[in-house]
Short mmCIF file of C-alpha atoms (C1' of nucleotides) in Angstrom, two decimals:
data_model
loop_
_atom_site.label_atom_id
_atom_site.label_comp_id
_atom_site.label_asym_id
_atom_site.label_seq_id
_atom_site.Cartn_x
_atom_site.Cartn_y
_atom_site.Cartn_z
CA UNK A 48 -26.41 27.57 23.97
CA UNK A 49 -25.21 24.04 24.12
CA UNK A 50 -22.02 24.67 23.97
CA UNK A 51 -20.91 22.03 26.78
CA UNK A 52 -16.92 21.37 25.70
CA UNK A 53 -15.79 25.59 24.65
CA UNK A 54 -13.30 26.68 26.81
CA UNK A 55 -11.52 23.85 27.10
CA UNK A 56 -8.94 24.16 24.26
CA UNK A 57 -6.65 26.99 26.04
CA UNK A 58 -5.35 24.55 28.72
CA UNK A 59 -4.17 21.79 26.41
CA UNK A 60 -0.67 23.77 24.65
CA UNK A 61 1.30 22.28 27.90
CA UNK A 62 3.31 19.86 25.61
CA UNK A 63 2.76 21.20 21.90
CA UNK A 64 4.06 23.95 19.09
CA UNK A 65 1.38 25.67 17.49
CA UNK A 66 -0.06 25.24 14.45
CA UNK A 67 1.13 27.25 11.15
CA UNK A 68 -1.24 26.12 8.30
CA UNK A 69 -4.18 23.47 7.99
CA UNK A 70 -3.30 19.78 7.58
CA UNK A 71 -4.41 17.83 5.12
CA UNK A 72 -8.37 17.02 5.29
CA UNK A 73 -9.85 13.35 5.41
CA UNK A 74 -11.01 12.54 2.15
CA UNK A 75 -8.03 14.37 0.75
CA UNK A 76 -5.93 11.45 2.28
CA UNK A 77 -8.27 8.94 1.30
CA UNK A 78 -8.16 9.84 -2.13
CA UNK A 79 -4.10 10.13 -2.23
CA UNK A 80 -3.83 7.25 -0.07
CA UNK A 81 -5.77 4.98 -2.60
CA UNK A 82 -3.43 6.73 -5.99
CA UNK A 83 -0.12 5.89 -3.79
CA UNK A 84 -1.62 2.20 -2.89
CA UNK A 85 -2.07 1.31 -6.77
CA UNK A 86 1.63 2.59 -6.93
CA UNK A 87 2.87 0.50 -4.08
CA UNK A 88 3.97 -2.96 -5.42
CA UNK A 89 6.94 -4.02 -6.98
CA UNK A 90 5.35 -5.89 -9.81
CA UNK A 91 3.09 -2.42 -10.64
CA UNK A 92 6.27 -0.24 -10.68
CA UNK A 93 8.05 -2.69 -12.29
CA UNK A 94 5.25 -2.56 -15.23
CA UNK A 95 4.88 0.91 -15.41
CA UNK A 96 8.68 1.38 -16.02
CA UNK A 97 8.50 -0.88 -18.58
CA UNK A 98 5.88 0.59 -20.02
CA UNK A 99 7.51 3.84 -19.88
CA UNK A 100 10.94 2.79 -20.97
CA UNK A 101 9.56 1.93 -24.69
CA UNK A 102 10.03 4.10 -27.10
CA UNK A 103 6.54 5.47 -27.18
CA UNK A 104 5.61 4.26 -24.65
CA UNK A 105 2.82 1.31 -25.19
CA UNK A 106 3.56 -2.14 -24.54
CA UNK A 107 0.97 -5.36 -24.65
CA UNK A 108 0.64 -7.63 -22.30
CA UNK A 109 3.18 -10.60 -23.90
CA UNK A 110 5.53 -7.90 -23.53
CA UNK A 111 5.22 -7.66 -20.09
CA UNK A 112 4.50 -10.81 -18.54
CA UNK A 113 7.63 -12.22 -19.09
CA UNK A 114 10.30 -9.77 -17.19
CA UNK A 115 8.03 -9.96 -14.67
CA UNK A 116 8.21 -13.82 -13.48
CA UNK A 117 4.37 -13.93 -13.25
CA UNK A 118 1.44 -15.77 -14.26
CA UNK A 119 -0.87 -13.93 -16.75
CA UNK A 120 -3.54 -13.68 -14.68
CA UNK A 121 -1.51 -11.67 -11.85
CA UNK A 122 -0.04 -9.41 -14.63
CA UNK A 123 -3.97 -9.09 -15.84
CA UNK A 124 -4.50 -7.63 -12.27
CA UNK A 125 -2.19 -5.18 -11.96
CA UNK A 126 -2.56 -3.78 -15.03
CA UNK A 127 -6.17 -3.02 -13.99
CA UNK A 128 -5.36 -1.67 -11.06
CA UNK A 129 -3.11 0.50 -13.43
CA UNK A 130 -6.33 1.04 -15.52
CA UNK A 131 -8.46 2.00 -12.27
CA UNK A 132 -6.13 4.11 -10.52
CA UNK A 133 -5.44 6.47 -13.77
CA UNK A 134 -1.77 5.73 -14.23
CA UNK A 135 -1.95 3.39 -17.58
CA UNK A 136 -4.33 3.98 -20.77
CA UNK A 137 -5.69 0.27 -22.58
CA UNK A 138 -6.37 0.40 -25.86
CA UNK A 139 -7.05 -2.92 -27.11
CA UNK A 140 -6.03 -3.26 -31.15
CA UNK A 141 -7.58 -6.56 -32.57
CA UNK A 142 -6.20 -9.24 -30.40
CA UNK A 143 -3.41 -7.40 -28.72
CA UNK A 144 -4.12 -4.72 -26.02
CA UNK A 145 -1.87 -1.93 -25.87
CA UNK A 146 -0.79 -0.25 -22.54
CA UNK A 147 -0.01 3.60 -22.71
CA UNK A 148 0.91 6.25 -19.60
CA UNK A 149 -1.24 8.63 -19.02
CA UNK A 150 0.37 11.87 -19.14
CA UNK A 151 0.85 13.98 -16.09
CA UNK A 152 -0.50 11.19 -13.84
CA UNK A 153 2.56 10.21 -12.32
CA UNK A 154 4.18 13.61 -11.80
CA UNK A 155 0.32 14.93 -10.13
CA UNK A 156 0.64 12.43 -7.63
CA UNK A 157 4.38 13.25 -6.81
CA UNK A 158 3.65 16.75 -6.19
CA UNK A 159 0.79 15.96 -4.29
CA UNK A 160 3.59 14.36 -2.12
CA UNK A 161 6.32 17.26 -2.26
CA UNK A 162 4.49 19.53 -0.28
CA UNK A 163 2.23 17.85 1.92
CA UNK B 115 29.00 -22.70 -22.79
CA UNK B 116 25.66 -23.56 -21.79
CA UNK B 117 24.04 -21.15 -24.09
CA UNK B 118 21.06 -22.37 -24.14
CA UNK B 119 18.52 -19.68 -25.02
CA UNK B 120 20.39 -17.12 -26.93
CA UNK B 121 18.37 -16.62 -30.37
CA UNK B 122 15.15 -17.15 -30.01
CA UNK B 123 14.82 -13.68 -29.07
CA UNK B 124 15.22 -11.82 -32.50
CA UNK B 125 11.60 -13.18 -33.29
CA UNK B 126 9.46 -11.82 -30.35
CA UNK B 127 8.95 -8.22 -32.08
CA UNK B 128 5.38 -9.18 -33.52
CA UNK B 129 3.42 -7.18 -31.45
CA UNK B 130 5.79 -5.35 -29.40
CA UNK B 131 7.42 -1.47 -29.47
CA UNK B 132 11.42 -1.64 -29.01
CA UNK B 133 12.84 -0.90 -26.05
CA UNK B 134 14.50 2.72 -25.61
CA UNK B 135 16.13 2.54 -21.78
CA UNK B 136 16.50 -0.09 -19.53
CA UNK B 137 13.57 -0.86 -17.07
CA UNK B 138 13.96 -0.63 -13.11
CA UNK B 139 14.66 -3.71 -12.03
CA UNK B 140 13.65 -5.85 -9.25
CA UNK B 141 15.16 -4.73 -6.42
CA UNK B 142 14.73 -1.25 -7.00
CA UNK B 143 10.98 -1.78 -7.37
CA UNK B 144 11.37 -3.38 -3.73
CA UNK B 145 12.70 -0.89 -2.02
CA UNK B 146 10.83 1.99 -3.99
CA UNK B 147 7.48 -0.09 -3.21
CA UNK B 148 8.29 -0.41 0.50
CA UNK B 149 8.54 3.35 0.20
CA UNK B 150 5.48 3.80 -1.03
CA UNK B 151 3.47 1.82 1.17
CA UNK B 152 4.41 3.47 4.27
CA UNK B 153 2.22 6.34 2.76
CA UNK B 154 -0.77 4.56 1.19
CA UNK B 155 -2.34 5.17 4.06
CA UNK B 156 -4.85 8.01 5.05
CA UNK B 157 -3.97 8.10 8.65
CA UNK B 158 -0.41 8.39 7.86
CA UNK B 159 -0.80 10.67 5.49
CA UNK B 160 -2.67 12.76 7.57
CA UNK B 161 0.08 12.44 10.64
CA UNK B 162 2.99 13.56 8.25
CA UNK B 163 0.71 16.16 7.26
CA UNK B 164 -0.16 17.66 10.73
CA UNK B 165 3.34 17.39 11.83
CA UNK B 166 4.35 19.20 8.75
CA UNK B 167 1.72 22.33 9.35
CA UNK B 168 3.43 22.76 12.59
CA UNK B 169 5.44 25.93 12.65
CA UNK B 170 8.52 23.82 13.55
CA UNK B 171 7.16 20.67 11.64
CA UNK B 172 7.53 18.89 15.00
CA UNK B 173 4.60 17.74 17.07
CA UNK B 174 3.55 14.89 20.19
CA UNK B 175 1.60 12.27 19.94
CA UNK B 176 -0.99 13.54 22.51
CA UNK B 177 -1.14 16.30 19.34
CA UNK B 178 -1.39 13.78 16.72
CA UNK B 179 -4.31 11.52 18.54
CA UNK B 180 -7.22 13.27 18.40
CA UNK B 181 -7.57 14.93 15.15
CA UNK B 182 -7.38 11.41 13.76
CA UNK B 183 -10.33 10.10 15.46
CA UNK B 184 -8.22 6.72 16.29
CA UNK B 185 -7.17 4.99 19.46
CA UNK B 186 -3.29 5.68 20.77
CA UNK B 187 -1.73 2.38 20.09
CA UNK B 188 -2.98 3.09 16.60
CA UNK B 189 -1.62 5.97 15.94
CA UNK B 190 1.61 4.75 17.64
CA UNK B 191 1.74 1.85 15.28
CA UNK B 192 1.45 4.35 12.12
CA UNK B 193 4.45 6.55 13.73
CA UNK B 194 6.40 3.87 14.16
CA UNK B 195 5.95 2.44 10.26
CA UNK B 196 6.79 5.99 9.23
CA UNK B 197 9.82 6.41 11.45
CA UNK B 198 11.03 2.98 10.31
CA UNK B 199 10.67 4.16 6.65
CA UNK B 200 12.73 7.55 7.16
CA UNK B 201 9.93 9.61 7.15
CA UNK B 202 9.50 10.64 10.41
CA UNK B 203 12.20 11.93 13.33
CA UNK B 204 11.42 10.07 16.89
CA UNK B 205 12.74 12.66 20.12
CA UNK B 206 11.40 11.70 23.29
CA UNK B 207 12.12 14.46 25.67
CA UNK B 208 11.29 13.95 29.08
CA UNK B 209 7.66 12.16 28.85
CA UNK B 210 6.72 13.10 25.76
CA UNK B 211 7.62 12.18 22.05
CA UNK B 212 8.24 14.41 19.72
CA UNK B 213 7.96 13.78 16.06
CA UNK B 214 9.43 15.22 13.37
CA UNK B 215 9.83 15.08 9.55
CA UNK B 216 12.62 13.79 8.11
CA UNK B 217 14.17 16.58 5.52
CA UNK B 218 14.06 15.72 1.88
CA UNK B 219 12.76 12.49 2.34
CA UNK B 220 9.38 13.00 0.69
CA UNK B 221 11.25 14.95 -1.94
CA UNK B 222 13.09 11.72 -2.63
CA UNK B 223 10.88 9.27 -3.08
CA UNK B 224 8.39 11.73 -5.20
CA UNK B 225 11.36 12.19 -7.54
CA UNK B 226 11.64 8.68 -8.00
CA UNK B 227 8.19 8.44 -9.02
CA UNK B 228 8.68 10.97 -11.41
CA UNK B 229 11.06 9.64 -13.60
CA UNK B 230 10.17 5.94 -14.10
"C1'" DG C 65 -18.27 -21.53 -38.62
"C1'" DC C 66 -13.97 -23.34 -36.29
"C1'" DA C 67 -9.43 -24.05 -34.24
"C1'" DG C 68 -6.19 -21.42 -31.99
"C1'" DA C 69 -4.13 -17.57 -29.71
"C1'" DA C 70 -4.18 -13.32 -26.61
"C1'" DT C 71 -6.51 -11.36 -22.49
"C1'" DA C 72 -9.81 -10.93 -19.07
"C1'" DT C 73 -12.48 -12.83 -15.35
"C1'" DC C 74 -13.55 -16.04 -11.47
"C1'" DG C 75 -12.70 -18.69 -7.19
"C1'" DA C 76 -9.70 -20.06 -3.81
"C1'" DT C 77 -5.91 -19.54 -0.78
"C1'" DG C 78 -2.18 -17.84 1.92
"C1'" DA C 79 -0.03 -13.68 3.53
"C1'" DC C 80 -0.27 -9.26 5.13
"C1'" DT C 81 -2.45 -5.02 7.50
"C1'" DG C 82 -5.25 -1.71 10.25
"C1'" DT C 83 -7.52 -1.50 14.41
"C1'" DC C 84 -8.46 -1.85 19.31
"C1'" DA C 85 -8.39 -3.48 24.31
"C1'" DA C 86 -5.23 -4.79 27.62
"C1'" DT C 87 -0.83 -4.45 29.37
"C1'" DC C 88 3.72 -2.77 30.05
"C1'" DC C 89 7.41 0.63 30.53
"C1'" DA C 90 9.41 5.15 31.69
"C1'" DA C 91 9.55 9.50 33.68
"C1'" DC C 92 7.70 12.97 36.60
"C1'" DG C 93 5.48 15.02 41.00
"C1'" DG C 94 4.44 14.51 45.54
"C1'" DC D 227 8.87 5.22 47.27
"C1'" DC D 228 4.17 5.49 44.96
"C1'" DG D 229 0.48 6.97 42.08
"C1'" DT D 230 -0.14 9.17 37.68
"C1'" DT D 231 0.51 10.16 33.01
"C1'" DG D 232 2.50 9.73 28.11
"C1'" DG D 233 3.60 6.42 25.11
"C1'" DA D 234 5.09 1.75 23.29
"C1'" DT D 235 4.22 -3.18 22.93
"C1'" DT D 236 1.42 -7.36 22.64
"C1'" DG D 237 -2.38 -10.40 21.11
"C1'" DA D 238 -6.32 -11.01 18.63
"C1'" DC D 239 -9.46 -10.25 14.93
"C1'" DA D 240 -11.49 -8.70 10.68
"C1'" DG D 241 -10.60 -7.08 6.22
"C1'" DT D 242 -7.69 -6.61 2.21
"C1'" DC D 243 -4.39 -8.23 -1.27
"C1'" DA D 244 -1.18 -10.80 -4.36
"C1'" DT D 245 -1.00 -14.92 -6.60
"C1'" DC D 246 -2.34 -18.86 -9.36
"C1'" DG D 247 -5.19 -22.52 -11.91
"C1'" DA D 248 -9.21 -22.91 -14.42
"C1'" DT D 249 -12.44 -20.91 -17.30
"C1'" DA D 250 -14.62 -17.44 -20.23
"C1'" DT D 251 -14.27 -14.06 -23.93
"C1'" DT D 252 -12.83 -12.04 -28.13
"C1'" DC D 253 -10.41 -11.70 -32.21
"C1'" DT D 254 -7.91 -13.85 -36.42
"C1'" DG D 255 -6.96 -16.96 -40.18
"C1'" DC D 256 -8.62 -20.61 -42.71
#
DNA sequence: GCAGAATATCGATGACTGTCAATCCAACGG
DNA sequence: CCGTTGGATTGACAGTCATCGATATTCTGC
């Protein structure tokens, strides 16, 4: 029956507690891993609460490169990381683009953390 | 009173929303960053998620190895970044090491997220 | 159309990170 | 004591990332 490794399993509880419910599967983690590394830098935080702390909400980009101590460029980036990873809407309105949160985004990912 | 730069900011509203509440600043966004990059990881994710399905949320490392499909020192190295961020408990009893999860802490740090 | 301004993209570079093999350090059993 | 076993540490290597200067793109006002 090719089942050359079965029995195995009963001998190995010498140093462990049981299991209660399934952990987390692979590409679960993947997928949360990649949301929580888009939040992980100080700049992106920094820019999202920013974002967040105007009154509704949008900022553009001269708004935000400034606080921040960085080139344009970098503050380019991380906005489209932002972009990419869900967490910030761009809506470009003629030369200025406009940077929005996407609603729900950042409280999905923290319950996704509260009960791993 | 080397006021240097104290009125040129009354122009800057062109394109910009007002501000309601102050931003996080940098520090914060350090620490809170730090935070989240112990967990923007899959394999850590999936660690504090195995030791959390354990009925006593506690588990070895000789537990923690194999459903990971990585070597020991590797999964030692991602213990050790999650027990240096306050995730994870380290009790080594007799040979083994048991790990387990550090109450509230994930709470914590996903209530940080949610109110940027 | 053209000059200028606001953003995005590209290329390069230095720093950091995940992984493993090899080694080391305890603690236990005989 | 000594071999064995669980686990941590070290060193090296490949891949990723944050940052910037330079350049490209797109829109506006004239």
């Amino acid at each position: 029956m090719t089942s050359t490794e079965s029995l195995t399993i009963s001998e190995l509880s010498a140093c462990c507690t049981p299991i209660a419910r399934a952990p987390m599967d692979a590409t679960s983690a993947e997928r949360l891993a990649r949301s929580l590394k888009a939040l992980a830098d100080p700049a992106r935080l920094r820019l999202l609460s920013i974002v967040a702390s105007h009154e509704d909400a949008e900022a553009c980009v001269c708004d935000l490169t400034e606080p921040l101590g960085l080139s344009q460029p970098t503050v380019s980036h991380h906005l489209k990381v932002l972009v990419d990873a869900g967490y910030l809407n761009r809506d470009k309105r003629g030369t200025w683009a406009y940077y929005s949160l996407t609603p729900n985004a950042l409280d999905s990912v923290s319950g996704l953390l509260s009960n791993l």
